[in-house]
Coordinates of C-alpha atoms in Angstrom, one line a residue:
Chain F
X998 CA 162.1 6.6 61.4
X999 CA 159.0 7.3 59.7
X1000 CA 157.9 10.8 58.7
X1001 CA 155.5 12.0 56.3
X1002 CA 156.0 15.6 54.9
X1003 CA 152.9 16.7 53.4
X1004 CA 152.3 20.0 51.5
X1005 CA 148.7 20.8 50.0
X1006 CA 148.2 23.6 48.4
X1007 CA 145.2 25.1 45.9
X1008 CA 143.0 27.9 45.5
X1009 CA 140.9 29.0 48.1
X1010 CA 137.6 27.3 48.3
X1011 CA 139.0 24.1 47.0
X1012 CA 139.6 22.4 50.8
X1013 CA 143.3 22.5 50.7
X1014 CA 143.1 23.3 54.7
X1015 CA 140.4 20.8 55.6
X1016 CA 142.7 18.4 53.6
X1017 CA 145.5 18.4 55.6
X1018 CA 143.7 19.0 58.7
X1019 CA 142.0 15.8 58.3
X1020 CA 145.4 13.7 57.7
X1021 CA 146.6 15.4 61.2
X1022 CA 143.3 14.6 62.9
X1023 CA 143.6 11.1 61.5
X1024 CA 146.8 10.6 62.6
X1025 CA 146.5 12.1 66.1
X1026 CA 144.1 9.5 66.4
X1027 CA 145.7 6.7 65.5
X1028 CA 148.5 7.3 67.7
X1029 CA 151.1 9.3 66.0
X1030 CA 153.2 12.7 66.8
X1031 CA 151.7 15.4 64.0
X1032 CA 151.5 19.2 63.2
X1033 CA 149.2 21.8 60.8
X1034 CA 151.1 24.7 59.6
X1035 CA 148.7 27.0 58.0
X1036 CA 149.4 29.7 55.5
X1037 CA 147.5 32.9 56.8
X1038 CA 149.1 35.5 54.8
X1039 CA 147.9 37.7 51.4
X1040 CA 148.6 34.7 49.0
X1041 CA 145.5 33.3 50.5
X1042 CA 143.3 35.6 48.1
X1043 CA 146.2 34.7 45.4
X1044 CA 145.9 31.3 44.6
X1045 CA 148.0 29.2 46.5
X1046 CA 146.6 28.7 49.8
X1047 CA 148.5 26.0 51.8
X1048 CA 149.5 24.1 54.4
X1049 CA 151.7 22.2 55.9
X1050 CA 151.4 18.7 57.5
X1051 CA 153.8 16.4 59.8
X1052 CA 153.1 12.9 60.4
X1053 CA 155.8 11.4 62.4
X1054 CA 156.8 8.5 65.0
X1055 CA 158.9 11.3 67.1
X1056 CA 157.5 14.5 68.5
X1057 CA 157.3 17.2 65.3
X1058 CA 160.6 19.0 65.2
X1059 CA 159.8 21.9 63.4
X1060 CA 156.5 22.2 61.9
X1061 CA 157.5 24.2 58.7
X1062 CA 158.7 22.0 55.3
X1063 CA 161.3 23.2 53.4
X1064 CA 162.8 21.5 50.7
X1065 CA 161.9 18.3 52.4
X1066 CA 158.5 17.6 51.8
X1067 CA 157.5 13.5 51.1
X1068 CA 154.7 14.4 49.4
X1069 CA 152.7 17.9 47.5
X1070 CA 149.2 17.7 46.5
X1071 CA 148.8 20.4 43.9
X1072 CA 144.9 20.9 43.3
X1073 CA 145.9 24.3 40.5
X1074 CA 148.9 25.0 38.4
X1075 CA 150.2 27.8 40.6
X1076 CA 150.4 25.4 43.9
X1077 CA 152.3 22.8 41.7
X1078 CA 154.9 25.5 40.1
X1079 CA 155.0 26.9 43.7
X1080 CA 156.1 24.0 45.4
X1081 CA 157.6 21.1 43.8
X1082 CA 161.0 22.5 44.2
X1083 CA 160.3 21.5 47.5
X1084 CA 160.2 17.5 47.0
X1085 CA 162.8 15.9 48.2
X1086 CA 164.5 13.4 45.4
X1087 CA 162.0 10.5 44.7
X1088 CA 159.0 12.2 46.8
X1089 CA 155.0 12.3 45.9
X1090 CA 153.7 15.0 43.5
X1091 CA 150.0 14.4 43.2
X1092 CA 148.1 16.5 41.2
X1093 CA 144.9 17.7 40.0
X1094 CA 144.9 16.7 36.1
X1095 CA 141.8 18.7 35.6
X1096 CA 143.4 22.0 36.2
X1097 CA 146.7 21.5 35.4
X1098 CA 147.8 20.5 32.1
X1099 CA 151.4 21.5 32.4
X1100 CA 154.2 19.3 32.9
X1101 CA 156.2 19.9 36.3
X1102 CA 160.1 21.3 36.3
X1103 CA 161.1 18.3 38.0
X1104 CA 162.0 14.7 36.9
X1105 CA 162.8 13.1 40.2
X1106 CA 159.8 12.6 41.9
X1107 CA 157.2 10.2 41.4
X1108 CA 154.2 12.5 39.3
X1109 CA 150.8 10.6 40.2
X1110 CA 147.9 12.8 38.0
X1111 CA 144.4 12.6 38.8
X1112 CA 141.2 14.0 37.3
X1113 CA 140.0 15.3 40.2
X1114 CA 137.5 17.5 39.3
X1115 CA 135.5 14.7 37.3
X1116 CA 135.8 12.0 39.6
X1117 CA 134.3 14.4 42.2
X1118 CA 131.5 15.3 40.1
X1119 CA 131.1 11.4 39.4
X1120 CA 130.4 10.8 43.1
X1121 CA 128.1 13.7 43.2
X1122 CA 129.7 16.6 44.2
X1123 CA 132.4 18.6 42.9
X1124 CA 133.3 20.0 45.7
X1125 CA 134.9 16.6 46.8
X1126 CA 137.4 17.2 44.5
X1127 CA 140.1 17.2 47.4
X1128 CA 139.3 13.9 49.0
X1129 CA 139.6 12.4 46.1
X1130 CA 143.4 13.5 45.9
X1131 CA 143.7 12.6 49.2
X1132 CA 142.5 9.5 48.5
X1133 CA 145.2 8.8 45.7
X1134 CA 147.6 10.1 48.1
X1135 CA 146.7 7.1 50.6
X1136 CA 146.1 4.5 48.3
X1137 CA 149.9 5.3 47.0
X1138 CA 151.7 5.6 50.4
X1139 CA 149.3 3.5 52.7
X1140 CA 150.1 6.2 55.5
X1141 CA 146.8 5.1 56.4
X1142 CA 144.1 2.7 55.7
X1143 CA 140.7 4.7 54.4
X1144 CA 138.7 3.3 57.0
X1145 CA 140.6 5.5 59.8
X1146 CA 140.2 8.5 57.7
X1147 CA 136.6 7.9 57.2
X1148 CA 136.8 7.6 60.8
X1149 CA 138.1 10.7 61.5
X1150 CA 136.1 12.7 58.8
X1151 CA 133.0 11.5 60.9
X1152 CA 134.5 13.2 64.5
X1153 CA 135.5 16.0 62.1
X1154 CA 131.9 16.8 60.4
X1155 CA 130.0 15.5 63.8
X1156 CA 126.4 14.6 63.7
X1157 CA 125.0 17.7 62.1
X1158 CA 126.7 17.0 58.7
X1159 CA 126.6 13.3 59.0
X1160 CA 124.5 13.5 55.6
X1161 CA 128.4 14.7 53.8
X1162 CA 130.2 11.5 55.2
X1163 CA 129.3 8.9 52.3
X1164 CA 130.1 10.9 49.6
X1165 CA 133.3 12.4 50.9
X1166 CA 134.1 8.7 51.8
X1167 CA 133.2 7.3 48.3
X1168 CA 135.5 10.5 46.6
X1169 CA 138.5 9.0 49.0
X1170 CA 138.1 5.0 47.6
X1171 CA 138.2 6.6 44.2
X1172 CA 141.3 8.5 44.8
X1173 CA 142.8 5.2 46.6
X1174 CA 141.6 2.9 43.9
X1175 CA 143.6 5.0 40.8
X1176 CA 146.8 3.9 42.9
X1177 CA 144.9 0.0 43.4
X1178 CA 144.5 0.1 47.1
X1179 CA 141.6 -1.9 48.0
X1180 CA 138.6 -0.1 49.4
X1181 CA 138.6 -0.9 53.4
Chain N
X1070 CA 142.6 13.7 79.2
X1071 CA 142.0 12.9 75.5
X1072 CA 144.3 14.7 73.4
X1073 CA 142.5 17.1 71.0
X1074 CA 144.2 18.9 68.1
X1075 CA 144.2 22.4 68.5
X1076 CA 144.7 25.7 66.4
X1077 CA 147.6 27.9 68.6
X1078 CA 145.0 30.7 69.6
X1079 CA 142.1 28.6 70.3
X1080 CA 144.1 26.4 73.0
X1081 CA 145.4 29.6 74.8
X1082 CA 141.4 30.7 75.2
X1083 CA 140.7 27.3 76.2
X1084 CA 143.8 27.2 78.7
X1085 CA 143.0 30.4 80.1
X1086 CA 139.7 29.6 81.1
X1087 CA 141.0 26.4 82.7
X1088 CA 143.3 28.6 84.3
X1089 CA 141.0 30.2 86.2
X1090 CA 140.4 33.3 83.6
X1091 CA 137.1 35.2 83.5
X1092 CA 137.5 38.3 81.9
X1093 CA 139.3 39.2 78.5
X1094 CA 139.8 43.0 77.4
X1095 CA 141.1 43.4 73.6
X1096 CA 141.1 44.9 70.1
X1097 CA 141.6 42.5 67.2
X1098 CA 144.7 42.2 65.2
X1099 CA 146.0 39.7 63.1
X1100 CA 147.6 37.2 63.7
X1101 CA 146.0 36.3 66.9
X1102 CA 142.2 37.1 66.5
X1103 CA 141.2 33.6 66.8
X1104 CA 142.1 34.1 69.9
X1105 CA 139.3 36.9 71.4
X1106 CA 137.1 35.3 68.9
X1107 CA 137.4 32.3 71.3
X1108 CA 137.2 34.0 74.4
X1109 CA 134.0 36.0 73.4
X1110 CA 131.8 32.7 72.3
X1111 CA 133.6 30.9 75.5
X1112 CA 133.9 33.3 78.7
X1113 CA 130.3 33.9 78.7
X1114 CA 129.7 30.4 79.1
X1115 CA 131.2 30.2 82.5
X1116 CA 130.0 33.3 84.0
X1117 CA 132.3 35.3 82.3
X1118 CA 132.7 38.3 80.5
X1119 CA 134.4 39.1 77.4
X1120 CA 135.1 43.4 75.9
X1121 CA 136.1 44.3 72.6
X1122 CA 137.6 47.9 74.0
X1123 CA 137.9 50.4 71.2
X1124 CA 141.7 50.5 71.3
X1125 CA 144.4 48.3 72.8
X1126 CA 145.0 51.4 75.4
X1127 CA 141.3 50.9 77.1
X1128 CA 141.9 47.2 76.4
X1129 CA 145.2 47.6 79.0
X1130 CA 143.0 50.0 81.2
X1131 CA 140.4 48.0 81.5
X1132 CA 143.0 45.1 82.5
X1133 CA 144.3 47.3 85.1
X1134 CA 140.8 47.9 86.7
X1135 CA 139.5 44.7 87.0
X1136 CA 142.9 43.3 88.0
X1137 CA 143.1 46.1 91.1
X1138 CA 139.3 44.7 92.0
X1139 CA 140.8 41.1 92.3
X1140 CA 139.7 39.5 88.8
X1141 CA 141.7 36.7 87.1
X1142 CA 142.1 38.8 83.5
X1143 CA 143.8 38.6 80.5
X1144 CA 144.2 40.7 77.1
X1145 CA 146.0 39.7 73.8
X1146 CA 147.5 41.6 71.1
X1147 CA 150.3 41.1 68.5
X1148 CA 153.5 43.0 68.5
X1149 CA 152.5 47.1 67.7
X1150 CA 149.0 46.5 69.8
X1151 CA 151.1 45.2 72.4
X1152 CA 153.4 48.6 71.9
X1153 CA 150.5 50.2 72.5
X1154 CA 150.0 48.9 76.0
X1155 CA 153.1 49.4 77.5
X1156 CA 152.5 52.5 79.6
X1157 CA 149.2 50.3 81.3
X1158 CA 151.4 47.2 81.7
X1159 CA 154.3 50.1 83.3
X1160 CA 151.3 51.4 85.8
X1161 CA 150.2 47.7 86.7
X1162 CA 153.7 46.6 87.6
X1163 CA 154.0 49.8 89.3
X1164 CA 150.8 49.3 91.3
X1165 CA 151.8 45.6 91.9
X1166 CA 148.6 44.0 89.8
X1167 CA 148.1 40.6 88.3
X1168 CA 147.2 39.8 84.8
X1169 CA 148.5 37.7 81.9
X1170 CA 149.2 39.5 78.5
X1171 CA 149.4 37.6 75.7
X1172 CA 151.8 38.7 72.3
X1173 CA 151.8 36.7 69.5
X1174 CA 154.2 38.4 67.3
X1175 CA 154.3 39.5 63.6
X1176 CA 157.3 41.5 62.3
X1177 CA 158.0 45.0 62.9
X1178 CA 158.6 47.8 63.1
X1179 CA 155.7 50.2 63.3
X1180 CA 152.7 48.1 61.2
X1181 CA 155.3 45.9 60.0
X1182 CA 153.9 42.3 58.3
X1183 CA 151.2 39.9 59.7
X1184 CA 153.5 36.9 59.4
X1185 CA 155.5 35.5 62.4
X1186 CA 158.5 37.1 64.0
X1187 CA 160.6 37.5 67.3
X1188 CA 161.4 40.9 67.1
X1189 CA 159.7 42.3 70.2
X1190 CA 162.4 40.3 72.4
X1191 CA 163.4 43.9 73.6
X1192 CA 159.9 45.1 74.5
X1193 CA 159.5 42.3 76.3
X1194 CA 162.6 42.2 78.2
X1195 CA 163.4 45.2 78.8
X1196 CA 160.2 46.9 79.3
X1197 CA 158.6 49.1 76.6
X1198 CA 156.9 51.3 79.6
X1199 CA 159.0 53.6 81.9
X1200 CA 160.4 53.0 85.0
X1201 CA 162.3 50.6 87.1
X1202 CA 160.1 47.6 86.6
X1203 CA 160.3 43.9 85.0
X1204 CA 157.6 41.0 84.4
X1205 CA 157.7 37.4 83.8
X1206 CA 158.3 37.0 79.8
X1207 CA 157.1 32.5 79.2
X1208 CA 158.1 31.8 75.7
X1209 CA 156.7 28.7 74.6
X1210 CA 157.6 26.8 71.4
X1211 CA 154.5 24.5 71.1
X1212 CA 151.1 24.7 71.4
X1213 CA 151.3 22.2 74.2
X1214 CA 153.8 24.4 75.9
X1215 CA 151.6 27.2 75.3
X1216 CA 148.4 25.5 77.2
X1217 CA 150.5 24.1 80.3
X1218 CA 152.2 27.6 80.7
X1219 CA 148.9 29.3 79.9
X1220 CA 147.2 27.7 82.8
X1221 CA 149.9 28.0 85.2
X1222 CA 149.9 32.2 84.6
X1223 CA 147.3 33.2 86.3
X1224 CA 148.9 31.8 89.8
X1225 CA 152.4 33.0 88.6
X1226 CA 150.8 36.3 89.0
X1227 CA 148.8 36.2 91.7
X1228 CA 151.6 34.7 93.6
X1229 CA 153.7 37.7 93.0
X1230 CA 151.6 40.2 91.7
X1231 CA 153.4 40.8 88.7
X1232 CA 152.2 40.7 85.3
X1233 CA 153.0 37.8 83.1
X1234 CA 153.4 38.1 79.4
X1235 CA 152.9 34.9 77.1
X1236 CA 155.2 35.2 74.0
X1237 CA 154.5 33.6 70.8
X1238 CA 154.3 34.5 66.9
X1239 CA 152.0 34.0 64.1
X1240 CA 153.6 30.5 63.4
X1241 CA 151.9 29.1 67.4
X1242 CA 149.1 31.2 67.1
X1243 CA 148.4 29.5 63.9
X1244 CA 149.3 26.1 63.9
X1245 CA 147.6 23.3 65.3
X1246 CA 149.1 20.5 67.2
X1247 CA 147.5 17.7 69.5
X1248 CA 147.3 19.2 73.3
X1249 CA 146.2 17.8 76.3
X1250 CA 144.9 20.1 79.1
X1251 CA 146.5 19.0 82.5
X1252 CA 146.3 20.9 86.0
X1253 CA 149.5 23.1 86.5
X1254 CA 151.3 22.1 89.6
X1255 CA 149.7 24.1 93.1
X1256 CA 151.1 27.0 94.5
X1257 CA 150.2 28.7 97.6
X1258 CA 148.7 32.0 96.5
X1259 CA 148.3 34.8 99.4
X1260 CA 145.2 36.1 100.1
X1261 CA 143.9 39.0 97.9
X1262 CA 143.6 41.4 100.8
X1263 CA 144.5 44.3 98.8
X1264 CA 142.0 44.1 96.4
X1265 CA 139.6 47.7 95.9
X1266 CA 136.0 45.8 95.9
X1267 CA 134.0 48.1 98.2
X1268 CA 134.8 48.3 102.5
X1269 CA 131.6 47.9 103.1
X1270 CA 131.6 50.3 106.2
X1271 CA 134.0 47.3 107.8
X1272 CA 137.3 47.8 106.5
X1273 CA 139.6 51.0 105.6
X1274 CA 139.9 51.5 102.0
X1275 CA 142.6 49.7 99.9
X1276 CA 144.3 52.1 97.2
X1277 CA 145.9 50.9 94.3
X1278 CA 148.0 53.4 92.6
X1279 CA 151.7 54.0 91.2
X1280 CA 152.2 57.4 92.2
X1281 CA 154.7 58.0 95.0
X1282 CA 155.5 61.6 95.4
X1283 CA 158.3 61.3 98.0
X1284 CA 161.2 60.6 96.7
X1285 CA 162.6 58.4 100.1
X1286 CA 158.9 56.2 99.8
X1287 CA 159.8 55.3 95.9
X1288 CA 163.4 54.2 96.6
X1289 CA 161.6 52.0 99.4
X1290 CA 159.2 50.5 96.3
X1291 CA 161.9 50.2 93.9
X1292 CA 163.7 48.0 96.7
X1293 CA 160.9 46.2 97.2
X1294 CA 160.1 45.3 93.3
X1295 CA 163.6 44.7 93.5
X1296 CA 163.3 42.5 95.7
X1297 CA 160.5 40.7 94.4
X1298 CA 162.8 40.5 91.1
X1299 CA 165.2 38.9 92.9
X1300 CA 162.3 36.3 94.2
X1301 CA 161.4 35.4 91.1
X1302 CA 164.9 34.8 89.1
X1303 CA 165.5 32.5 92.0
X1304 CA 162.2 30.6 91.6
X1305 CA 160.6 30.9 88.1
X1306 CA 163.4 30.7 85.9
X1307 CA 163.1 28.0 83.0
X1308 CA 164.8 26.6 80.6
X1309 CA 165.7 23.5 77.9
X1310 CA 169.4 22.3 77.3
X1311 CA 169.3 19.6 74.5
X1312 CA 172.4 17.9 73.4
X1313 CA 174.5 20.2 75.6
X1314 CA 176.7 17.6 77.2
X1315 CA 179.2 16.9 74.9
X1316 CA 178.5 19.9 72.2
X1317 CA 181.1 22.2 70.2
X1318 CA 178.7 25.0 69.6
X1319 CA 175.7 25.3 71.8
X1320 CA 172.8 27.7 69.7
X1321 CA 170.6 29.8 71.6
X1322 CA 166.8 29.7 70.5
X1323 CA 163.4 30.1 71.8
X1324 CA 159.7 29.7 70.5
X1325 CA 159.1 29.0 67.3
X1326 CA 163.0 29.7 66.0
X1327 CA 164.1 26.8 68.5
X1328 CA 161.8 24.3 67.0
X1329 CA 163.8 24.9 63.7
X1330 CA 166.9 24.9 65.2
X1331 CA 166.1 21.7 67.2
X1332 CA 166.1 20.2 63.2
X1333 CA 169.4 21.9 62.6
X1334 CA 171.0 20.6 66.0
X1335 CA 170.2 16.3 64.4
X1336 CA 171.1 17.2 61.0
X1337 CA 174.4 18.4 62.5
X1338 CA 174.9 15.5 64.7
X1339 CA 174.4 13.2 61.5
X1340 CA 177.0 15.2 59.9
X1341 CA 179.5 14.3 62.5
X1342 CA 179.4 18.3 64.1
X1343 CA 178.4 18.3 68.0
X1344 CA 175.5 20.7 68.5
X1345 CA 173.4 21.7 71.3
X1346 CA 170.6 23.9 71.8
X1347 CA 170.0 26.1 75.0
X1348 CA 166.2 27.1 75.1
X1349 CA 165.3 29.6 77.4
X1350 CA 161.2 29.1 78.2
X1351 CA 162.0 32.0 80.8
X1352 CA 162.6 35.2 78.7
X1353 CA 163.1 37.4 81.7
X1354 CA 163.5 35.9 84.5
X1355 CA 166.8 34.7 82.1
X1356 CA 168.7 31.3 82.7
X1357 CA 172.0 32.3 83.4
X1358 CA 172.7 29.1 84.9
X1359 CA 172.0 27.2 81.1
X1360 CA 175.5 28.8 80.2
X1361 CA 177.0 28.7 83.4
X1362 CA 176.6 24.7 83.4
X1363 CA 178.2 24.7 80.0
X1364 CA 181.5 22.0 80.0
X1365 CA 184.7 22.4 78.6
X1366 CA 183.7 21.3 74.9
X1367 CA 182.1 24.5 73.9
X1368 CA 183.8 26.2 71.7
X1369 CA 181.3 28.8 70.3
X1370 CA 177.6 29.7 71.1
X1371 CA 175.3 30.7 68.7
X1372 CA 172.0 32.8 68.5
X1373 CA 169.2 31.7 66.5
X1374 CA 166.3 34.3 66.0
X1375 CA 163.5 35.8 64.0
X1376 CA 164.5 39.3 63.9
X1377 CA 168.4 40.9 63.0
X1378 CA 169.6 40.0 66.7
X1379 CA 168.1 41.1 70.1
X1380 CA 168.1 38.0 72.1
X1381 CA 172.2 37.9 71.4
X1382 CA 172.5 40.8 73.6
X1383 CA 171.4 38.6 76.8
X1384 CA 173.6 35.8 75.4
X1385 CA 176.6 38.0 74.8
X1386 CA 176.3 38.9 79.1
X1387 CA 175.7 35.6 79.9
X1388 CA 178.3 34.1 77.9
X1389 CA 180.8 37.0 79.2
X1390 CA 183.3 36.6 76.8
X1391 CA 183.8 32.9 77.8
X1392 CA 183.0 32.1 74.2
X1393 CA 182.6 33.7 70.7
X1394 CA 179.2 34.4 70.3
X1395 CA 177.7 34.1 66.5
X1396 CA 174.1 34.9 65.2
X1397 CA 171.6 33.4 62.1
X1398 CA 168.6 35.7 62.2
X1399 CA 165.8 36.2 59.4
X1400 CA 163.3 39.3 60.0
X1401 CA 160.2 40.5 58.4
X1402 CA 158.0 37.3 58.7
X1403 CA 160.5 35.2 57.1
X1404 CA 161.4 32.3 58.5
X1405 CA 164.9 30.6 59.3
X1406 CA 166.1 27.7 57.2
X1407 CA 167.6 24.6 59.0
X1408 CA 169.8 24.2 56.3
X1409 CA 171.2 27.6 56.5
X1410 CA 171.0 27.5 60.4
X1411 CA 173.6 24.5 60.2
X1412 CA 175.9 25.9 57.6
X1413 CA 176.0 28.9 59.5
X1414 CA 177.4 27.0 62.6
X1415 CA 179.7 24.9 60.5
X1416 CA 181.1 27.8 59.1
X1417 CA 181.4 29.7 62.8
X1418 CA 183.6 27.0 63.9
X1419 CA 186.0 27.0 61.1
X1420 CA 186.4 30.3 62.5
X1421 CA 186.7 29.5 66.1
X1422 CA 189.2 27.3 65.2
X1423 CA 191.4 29.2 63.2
X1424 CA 191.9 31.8 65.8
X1425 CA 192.6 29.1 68.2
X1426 CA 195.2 28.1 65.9

């Protein structure tokens, strides 16, 4: 069975919500059995907004992760203290390198840094800097291939902000090609 | 239909209208103001009209006043809003009105938290308003459930003139999930003959009221509410039993709690322990029958909720002594662990059996 717990987590502003809603949206549409679970409490204005993504082959049990998330993207040092305890052993902690210089607690998981912030910048705006995680996240697990994501990210914007797509998609094949995935 | 993925609130709007629903009465709270934000960009699209009152008590008035003229209407609130409009939803059962009430809850009591809970099972069930009255109580545990349940309400309480509150917590009203809007199977709704929208010099008036000052005419409307009670237990009552065929300890869970509990029930099954879920969907009218079609491998039932134990009350009579009855409950907006959930069982069964022994 095949099921993909993803936390992502960040300051406010930095599209952790958009993140994750775009890797539910993507994989409604391609079929699969998925829920968003966002945090809508105080810590919002504290630094680690979040959410909570299920991608499964079954219908979503229960739509809240704990201590058995697959994967965390960590886009600030708070989000990653916050929740790498909840990896399970040998899960995905991606994180955002130009924020966080710290090392994380744990040493059973697979730590996959990337300079976020610069790449993003790079492709010509900064405030890409979460589909380029993203992006590494895919290009690591495959969950799915960029080309469906840049699919959905076009029925997400719609026509009016059409002009975003390229850039957005470029900031995801940058992510995926730190891990070697082909751009597709 | 195309499946769309929709946040919890926005997909009860959406399902409302669909269900028929034109007018919306409210006062914002968190966390279901996604919800009249919805409803105030939407309704007015279709004719509609959508009121931000100035406190949940007009909000309920106004509910009661455009449900006595023969509206399809609706307001929302979360848990001490929806205390605030229990003496209108008292009057509206008493006057025999429809409407559909929405209450996505946050913990209590008094201002309590903003983050999810259960513990308005009480107010719900047993009526926060005076007098001898009850309504239909839908507790839905996905957002899918939610919209299929959604539409149906409106004919649920035009077909018995009852209102119907919708029941779920911060965690529905915030998620989003795919959902597919269907048609709700069709019911034969009577005519609205007792609606106050002007005789027009043709008619004599309808009165819509809850006042009955002789004492022999009220015991004839209690009996017939009671009556009407009765019509609906028979009819309306709903319910999930999952794993229950061969299980040693059966949980008890609805909404959001059951989906966590659903987790609990496998991991359990992988761990060799036999586990079942009852899930009411049916608050009040209650499904008795769940624990009456139980078999002889239950050994202990367990409630499961977010709050220190309200629900267990119903599951105590219904289980009526037949069985041990256990609880795993975490209040104030936090939210149970499956982990803990299945330790808690394992350990209520080394119990169980010890006093057998």
């Amino acid at each position: 069975m095949s099921e993909h717990k993803i936390i992502c987590a960040g300051f406010g502003g930095q599209g952790v919500m958009s993140m994750g809603r775009l890797v539910a949206y993507t994989g409604m549409l391609n079929g699969r059995e998925v829920s968003w679970l966002p945090s809508y409490g105080p810590e919002m204005r504290g630094g680690t907004a979040n959410c909570h993504v299920i991608v499964s082959d079954h219908p979503v049990g229960s739509p809240i992760i704990h201590r058995d998330a697959t994967a965390v993207i960590a886009m600030n040092l708070p989000s990653m203290r916050k929740f790498e305890a909840e990896l399970v052993p040998g899960g995905l902690l991606v994180i955002n390198r130009s924020l966080i210089d710290a090392t994380p607690d744990r040493d059973d998981v697979t730590v996959v840094p990337v300079r976020a912030n610069e790449i993003a910048t790079e492709v010509g705006n900064a405030r890409a800097a979460n589909m380029v995680m993203l992006g590494a996240y895919l290009g690591i697990t495959r969950l799915f291939p960029l080309s469906a994501v840049g699919e959905a990210l076009g029925k997400v914007f719609g026509p009016k902000k059409a002009q975003f797509l390229p850039v957005n998609e470029e900031a995801l094949a940058r992510g995926a090609a730190l891990a070697g995935q082909p751009v597709g | 239909m195309e499946k769309v993925l929709m946040k919890g609130n926005e997909a009860v709007g959406a399902a409302a209208i669909r269900g028929g629903c034109r007018y919306f009465f409210g006062y914002p709270i968190t966390p279901q103001n996604e919800l009249p934000e919805y409803m105030s960009r939407e309704l007015p699209k279709v004719g509609g009209v959508f009121l931000q009152a100035e406190s949940e008590i007009a909000a309920i008035n106004m509910v009661y006043g455009a449900a006595g003229s023969g509206a399809r209407v609706m307001t929302s609130s979360s848990s001490p809003g929806i205390a605030l409009k229990q003496e209108g939803i008292s009057y509206i059962a008493g006057a025999e009105l429809p409407c559909v009430i929405v209450n996505m809850m946050r913990g209590g009591p008094g201002l309590g938290g903003i983050q999810p809970g259960q513990s308005d099972y009480f107010q719900a069930t047993r009526g926060g308003g005076n007098g001898d009255y009850r309504h239909i109580v839908y507790a839905p545990a996905s957002v899918q459930e939610t919209v299929d349940i959604m539409t149906e309400a409106f004919d649920v309480a035009d077909q018995y003139r009852i209102p119907v509150l919708v029941l779920g917590d911060g965690m529905i009203g915030q998620m989003m999930e795919p959902v597919e809007f269907r048609d709700p199977p069709t019911r034969e709704l009577p005519e609205k003959d007792w609606i106050t929208d002007g005789t027009a010099g043709r008619r004599a008036p309808n009165i819509i009221n809850s006042l009955y000052l002789a004492p022999q005419d009220l015991e004839d409307h209690n009996r017939r509410l009671d009556a009407k009670h009765r019509l609906i237990t028979e009819r309306e009552t709903r319910w999930e039993s999952f794993r229950c065929d061969d299980a040693e300890i059966v949980f008890v869970s609805y909404g959001t709690a059951s989906r966590i509990v659903r987790n609990a029930v496998e991991m359990l099954r992988e761990q060799g322990v036999r586990a079942g879920l009852i899930r009411p969907i049916t608050l009040w009218p209650w499904p008795q029958a769940a624990f009456d079609a139980l078999g002889p491998s239950v050994r202990a039932l367990m409630a499961v909720e977010m709050s220190m134990g309200q629900m267990i009350d119903d599951v105590k009579i219904s289980a009526a002594g037949r069985w041990p009855v256990g609880f795993y409950g975490r209040s104030g907006g936090m939210v149970p662990d499956q982990h803990a959930i299945a330790e808690a069982a394992v350990a209520m069964l080394e119990t169980a059996t010890q006093e057998v022994r």
